[in-house]
Tab-separated table of N, CA, C and O in Angstrom:
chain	number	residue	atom	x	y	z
A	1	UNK	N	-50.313	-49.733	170.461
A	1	UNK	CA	-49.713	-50.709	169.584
A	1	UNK	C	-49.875	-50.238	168.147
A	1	UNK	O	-50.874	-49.781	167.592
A	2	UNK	N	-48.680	-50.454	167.689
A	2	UNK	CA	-49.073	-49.921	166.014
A	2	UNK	C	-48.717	-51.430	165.262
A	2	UNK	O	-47.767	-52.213	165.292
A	3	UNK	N	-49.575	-51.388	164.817
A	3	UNK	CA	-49.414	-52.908	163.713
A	3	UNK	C	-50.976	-52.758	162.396
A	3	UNK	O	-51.953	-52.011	162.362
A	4	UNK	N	-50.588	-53.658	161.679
A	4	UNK	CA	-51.346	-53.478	160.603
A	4	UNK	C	-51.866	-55.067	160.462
A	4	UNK	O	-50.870	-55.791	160.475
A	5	UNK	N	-52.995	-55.777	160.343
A	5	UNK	CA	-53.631	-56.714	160.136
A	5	UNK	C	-54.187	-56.801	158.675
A	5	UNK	O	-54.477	-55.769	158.069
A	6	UNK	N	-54.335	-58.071	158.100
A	6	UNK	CA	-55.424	-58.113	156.804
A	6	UNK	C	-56.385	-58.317	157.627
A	6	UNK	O	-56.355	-58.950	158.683
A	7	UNK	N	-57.983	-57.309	156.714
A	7	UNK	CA	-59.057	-57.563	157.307
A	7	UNK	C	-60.181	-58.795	156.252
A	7	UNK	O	-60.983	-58.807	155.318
A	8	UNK	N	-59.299	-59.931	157.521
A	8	UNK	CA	-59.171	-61.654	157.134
A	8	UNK	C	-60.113	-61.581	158.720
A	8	UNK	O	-60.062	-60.688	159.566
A	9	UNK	N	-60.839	-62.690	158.730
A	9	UNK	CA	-60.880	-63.541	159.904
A	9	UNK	C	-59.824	-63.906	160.921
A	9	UNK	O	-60.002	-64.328	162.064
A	10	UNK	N	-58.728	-63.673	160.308
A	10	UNK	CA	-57.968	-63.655	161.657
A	10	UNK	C	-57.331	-62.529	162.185
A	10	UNK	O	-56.950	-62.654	163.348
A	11	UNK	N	-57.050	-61.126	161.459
A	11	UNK	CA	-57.248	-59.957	161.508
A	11	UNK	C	-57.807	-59.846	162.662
A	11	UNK	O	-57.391	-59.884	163.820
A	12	UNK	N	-59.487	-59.608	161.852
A	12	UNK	CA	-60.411	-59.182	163.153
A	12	UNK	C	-60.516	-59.855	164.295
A	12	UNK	O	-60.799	-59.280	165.346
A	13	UNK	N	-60.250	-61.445	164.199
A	13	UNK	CA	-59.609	-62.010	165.843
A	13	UNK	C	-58.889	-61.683	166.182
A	13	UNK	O	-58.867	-61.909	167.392
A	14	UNK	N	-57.911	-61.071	165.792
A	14	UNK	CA	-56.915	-60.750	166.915
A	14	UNK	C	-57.030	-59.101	167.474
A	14	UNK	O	-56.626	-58.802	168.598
A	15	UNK	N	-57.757	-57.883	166.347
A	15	UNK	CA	-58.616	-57.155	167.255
A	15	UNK	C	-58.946	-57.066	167.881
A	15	UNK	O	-58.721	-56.140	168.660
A	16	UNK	N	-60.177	-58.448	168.126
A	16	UNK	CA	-60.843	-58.671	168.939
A	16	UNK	C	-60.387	-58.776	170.723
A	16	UNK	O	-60.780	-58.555	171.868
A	17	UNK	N	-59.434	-59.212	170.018
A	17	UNK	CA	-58.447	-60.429	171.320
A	17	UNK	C	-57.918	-59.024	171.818
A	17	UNK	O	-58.384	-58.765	172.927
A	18	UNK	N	-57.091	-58.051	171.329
A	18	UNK	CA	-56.441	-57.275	171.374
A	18	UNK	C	-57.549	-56.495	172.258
A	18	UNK	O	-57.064	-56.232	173.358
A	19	UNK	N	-58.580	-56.144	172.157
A	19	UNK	CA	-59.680	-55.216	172.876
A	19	UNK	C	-59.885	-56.008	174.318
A	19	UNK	O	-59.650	-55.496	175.413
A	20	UNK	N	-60.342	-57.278	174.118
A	20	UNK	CA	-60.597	-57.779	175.615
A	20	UNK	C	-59.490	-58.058	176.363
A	20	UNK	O	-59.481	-58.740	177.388
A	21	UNK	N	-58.644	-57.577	175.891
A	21	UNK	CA	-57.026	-57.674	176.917
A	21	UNK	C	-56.509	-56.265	177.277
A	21	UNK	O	-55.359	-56.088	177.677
A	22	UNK	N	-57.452	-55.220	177.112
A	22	UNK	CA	-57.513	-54.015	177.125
A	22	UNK	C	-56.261	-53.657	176.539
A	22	UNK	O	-55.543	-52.840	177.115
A	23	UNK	N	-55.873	-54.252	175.305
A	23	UNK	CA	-54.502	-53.482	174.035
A	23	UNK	C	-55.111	-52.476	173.624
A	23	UNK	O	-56.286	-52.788	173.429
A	24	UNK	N	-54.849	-51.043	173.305
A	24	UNK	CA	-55.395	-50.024	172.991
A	24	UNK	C	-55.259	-50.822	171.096
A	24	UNK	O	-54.674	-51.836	170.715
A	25	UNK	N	-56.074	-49.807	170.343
A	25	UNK	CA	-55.987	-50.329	168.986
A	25	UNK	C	-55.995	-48.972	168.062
A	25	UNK	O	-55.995	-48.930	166.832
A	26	UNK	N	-56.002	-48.022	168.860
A	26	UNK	CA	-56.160	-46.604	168.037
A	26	UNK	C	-55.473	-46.747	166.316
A	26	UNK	O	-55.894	-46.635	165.165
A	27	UNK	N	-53.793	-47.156	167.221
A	27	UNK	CA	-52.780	-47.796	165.840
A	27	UNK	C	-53.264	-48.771	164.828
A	27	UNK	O	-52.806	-48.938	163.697
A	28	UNK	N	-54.090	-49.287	165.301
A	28	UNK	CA	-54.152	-50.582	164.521
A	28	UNK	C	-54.843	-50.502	162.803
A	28	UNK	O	-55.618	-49.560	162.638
A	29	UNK	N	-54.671	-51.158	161.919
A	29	UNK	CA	-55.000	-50.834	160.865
A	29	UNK	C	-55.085	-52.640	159.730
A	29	UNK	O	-54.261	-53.517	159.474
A	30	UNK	N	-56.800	-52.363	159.313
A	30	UNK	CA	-57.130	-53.526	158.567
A	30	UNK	C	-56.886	-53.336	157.421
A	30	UNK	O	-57.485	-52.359	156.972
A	31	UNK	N	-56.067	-53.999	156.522
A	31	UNK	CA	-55.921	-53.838	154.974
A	31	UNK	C	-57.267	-54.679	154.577
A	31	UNK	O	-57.739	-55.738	154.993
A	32	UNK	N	-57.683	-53.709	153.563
A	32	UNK	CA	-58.592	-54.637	152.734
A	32	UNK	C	-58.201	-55.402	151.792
A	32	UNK	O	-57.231	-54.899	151.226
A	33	UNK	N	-58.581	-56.638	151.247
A	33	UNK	CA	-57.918	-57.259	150.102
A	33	UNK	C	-56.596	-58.037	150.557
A	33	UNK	O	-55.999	-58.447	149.563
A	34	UNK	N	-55.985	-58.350	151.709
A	34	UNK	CA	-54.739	-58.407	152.290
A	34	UNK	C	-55.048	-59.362	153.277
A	34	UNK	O	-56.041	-59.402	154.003
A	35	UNK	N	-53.838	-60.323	153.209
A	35	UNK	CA	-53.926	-61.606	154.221
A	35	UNK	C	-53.339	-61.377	155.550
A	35	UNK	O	-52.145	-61.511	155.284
A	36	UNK	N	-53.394	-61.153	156.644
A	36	UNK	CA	-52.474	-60.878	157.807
A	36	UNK	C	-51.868	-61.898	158.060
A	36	UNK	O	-52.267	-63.048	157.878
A	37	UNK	N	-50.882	-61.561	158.489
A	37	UNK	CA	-49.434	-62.230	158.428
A	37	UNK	C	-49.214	-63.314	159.042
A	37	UNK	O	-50.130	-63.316	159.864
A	38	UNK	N	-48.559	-64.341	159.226
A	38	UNK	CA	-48.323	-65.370	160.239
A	38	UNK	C	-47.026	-66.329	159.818
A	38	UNK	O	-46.361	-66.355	158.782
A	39	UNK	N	-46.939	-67.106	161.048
A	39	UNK	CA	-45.601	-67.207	160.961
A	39	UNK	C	-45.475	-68.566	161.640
A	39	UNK	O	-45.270	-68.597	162.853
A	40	UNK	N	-45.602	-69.858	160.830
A	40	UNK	CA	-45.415	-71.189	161.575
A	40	UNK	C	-44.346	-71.883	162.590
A	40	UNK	O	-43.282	-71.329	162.313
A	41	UNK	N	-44.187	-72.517	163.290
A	41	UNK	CA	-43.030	-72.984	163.939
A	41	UNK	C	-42.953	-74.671	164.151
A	41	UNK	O	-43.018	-75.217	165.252
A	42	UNK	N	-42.829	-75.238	163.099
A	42	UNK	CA	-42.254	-76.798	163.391
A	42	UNK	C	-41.421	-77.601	164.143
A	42	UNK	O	-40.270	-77.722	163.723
A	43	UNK	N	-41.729	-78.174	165.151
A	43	UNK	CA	-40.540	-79.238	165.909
A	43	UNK	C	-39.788	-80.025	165.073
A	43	UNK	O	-40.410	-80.478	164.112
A	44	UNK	N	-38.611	-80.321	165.165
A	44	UNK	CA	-38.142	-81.489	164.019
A	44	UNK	C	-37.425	-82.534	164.753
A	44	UNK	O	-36.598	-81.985	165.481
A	45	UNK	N	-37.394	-83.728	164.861
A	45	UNK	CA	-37.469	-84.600	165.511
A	45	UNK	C	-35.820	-84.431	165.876
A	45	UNK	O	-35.542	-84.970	166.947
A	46	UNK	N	-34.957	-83.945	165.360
A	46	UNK	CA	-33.183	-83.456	166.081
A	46	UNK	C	-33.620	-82.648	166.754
A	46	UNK	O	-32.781	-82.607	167.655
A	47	UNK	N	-34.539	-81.764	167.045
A	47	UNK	CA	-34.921	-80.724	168.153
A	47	UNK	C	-34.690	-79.361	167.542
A	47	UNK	O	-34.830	-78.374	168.265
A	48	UNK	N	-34.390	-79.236	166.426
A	48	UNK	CA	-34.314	-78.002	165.783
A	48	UNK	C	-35.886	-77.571	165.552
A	48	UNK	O	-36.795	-78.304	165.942
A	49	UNK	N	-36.135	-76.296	164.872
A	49	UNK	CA	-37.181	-75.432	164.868
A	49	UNK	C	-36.748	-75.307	163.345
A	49	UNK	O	-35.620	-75.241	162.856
A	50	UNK	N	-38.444	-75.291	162.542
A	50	UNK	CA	-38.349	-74.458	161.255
A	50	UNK	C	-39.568	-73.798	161.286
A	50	UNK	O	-40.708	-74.098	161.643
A	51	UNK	N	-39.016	-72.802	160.807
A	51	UNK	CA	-40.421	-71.256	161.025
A	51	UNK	C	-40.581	-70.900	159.209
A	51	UNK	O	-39.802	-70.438	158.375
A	52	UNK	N	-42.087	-71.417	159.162
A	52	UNK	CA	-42.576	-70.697	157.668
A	52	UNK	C	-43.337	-69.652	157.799
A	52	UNK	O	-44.407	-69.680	158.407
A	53	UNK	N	-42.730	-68.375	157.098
A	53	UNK	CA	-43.560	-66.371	157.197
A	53	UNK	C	-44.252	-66.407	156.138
A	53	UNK	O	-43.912	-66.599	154.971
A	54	UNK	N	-45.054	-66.249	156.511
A	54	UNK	CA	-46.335	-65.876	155.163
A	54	UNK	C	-46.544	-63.884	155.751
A	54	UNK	O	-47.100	-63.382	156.728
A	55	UNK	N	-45.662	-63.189	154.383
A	55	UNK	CA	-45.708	-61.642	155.353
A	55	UNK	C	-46.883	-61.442	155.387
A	55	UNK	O	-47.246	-61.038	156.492
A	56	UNK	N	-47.865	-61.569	154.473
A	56	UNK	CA	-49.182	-60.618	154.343
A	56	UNK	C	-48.988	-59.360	154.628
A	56	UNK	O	-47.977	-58.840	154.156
A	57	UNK	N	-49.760	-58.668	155.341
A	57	UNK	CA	-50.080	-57.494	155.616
A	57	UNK	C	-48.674	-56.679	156.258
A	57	UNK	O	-48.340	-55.494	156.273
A	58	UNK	N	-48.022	-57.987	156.791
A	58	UNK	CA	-46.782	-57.367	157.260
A	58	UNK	C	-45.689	-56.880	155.985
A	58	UNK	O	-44.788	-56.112	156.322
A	59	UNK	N	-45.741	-57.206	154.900
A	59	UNK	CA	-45.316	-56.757	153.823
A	59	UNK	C	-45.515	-55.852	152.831
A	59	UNK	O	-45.136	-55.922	151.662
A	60	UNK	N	-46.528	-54.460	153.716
A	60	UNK	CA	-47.186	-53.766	152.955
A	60	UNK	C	-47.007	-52.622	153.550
A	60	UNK	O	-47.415	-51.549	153.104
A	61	UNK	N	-46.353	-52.783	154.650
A	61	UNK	CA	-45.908	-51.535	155.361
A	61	UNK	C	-44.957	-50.400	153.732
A	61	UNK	O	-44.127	-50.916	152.983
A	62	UNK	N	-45.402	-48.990	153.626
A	62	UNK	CA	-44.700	-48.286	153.158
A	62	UNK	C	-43.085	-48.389	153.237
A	62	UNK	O	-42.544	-48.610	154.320
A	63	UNK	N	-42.329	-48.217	152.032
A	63	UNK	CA	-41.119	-48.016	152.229
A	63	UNK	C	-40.382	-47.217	152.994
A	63	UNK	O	-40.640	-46.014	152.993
A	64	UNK	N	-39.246	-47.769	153.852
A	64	UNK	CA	-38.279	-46.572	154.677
A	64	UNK	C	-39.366	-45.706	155.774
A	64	UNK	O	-39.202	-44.576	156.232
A	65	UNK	N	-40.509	-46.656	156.008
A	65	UNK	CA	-41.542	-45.931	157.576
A	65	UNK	C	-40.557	-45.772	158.259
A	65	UNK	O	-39.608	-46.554	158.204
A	66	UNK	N	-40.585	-44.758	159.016
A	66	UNK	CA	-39.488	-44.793	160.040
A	66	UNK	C	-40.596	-44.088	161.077
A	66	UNK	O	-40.261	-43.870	162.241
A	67	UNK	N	-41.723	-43.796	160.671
A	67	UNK	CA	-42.556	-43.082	162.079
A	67	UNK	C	-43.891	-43.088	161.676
A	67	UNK	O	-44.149	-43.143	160.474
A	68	UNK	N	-44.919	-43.030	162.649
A	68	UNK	CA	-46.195	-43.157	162.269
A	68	UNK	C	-46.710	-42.739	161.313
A	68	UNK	O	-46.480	-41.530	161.282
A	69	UNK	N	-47.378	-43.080	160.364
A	69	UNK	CA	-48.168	-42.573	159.216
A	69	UNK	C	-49.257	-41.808	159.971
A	69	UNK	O	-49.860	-42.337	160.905
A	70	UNK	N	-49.542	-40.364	159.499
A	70	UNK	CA	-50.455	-39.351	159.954
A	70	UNK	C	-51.763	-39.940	159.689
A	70	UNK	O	-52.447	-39.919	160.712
A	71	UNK	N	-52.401	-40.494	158.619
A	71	UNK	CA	-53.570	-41.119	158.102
A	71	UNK	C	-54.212	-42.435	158.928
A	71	UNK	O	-55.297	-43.015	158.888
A	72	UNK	N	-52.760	-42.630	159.829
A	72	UNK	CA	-53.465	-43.622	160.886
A	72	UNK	C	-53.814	-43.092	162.340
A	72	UNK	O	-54.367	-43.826	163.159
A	73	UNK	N	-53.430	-41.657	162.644
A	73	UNK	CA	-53.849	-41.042	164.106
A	73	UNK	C	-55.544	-40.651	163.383
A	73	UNK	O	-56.405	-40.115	164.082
């Protein structure tokens, strides 16, 4: 899995989570200083959905990545 987390409390939970579900994490990468990302989902009483993105960490990915960053193998 390649993904990037803030190393937040919920970061390292989902590491965590990610290890006892045997997700490999080699990819994985904690920003310091950086909120990891999340992404709300509201019911609304017509039955529609509203989703609030907070990018964090997901917004810090380098420009135009198109393939693994070497500094993360």
């Amino acid at each position: 899995m390649l993904v990037q987390l803030g190393d937040d409390d919920v970061g390292r939970s989902y590491i965590e989570y990610f290890k006892e579900s045997n997700v490999g994490v080699t990819h994985a990468k904690l920003l310091k200083n950086v909120d990891s990302g999340q992404a709300y989902i509201m019911s609304l009483k017509n039955g529609d959905n509203a989703i609030i993105i907070v990018g964090g960490a997901n917004a810090h990915y380098p420009d135009g990545m198109k393939e693994l960053d070497p500094s993360w193998v």
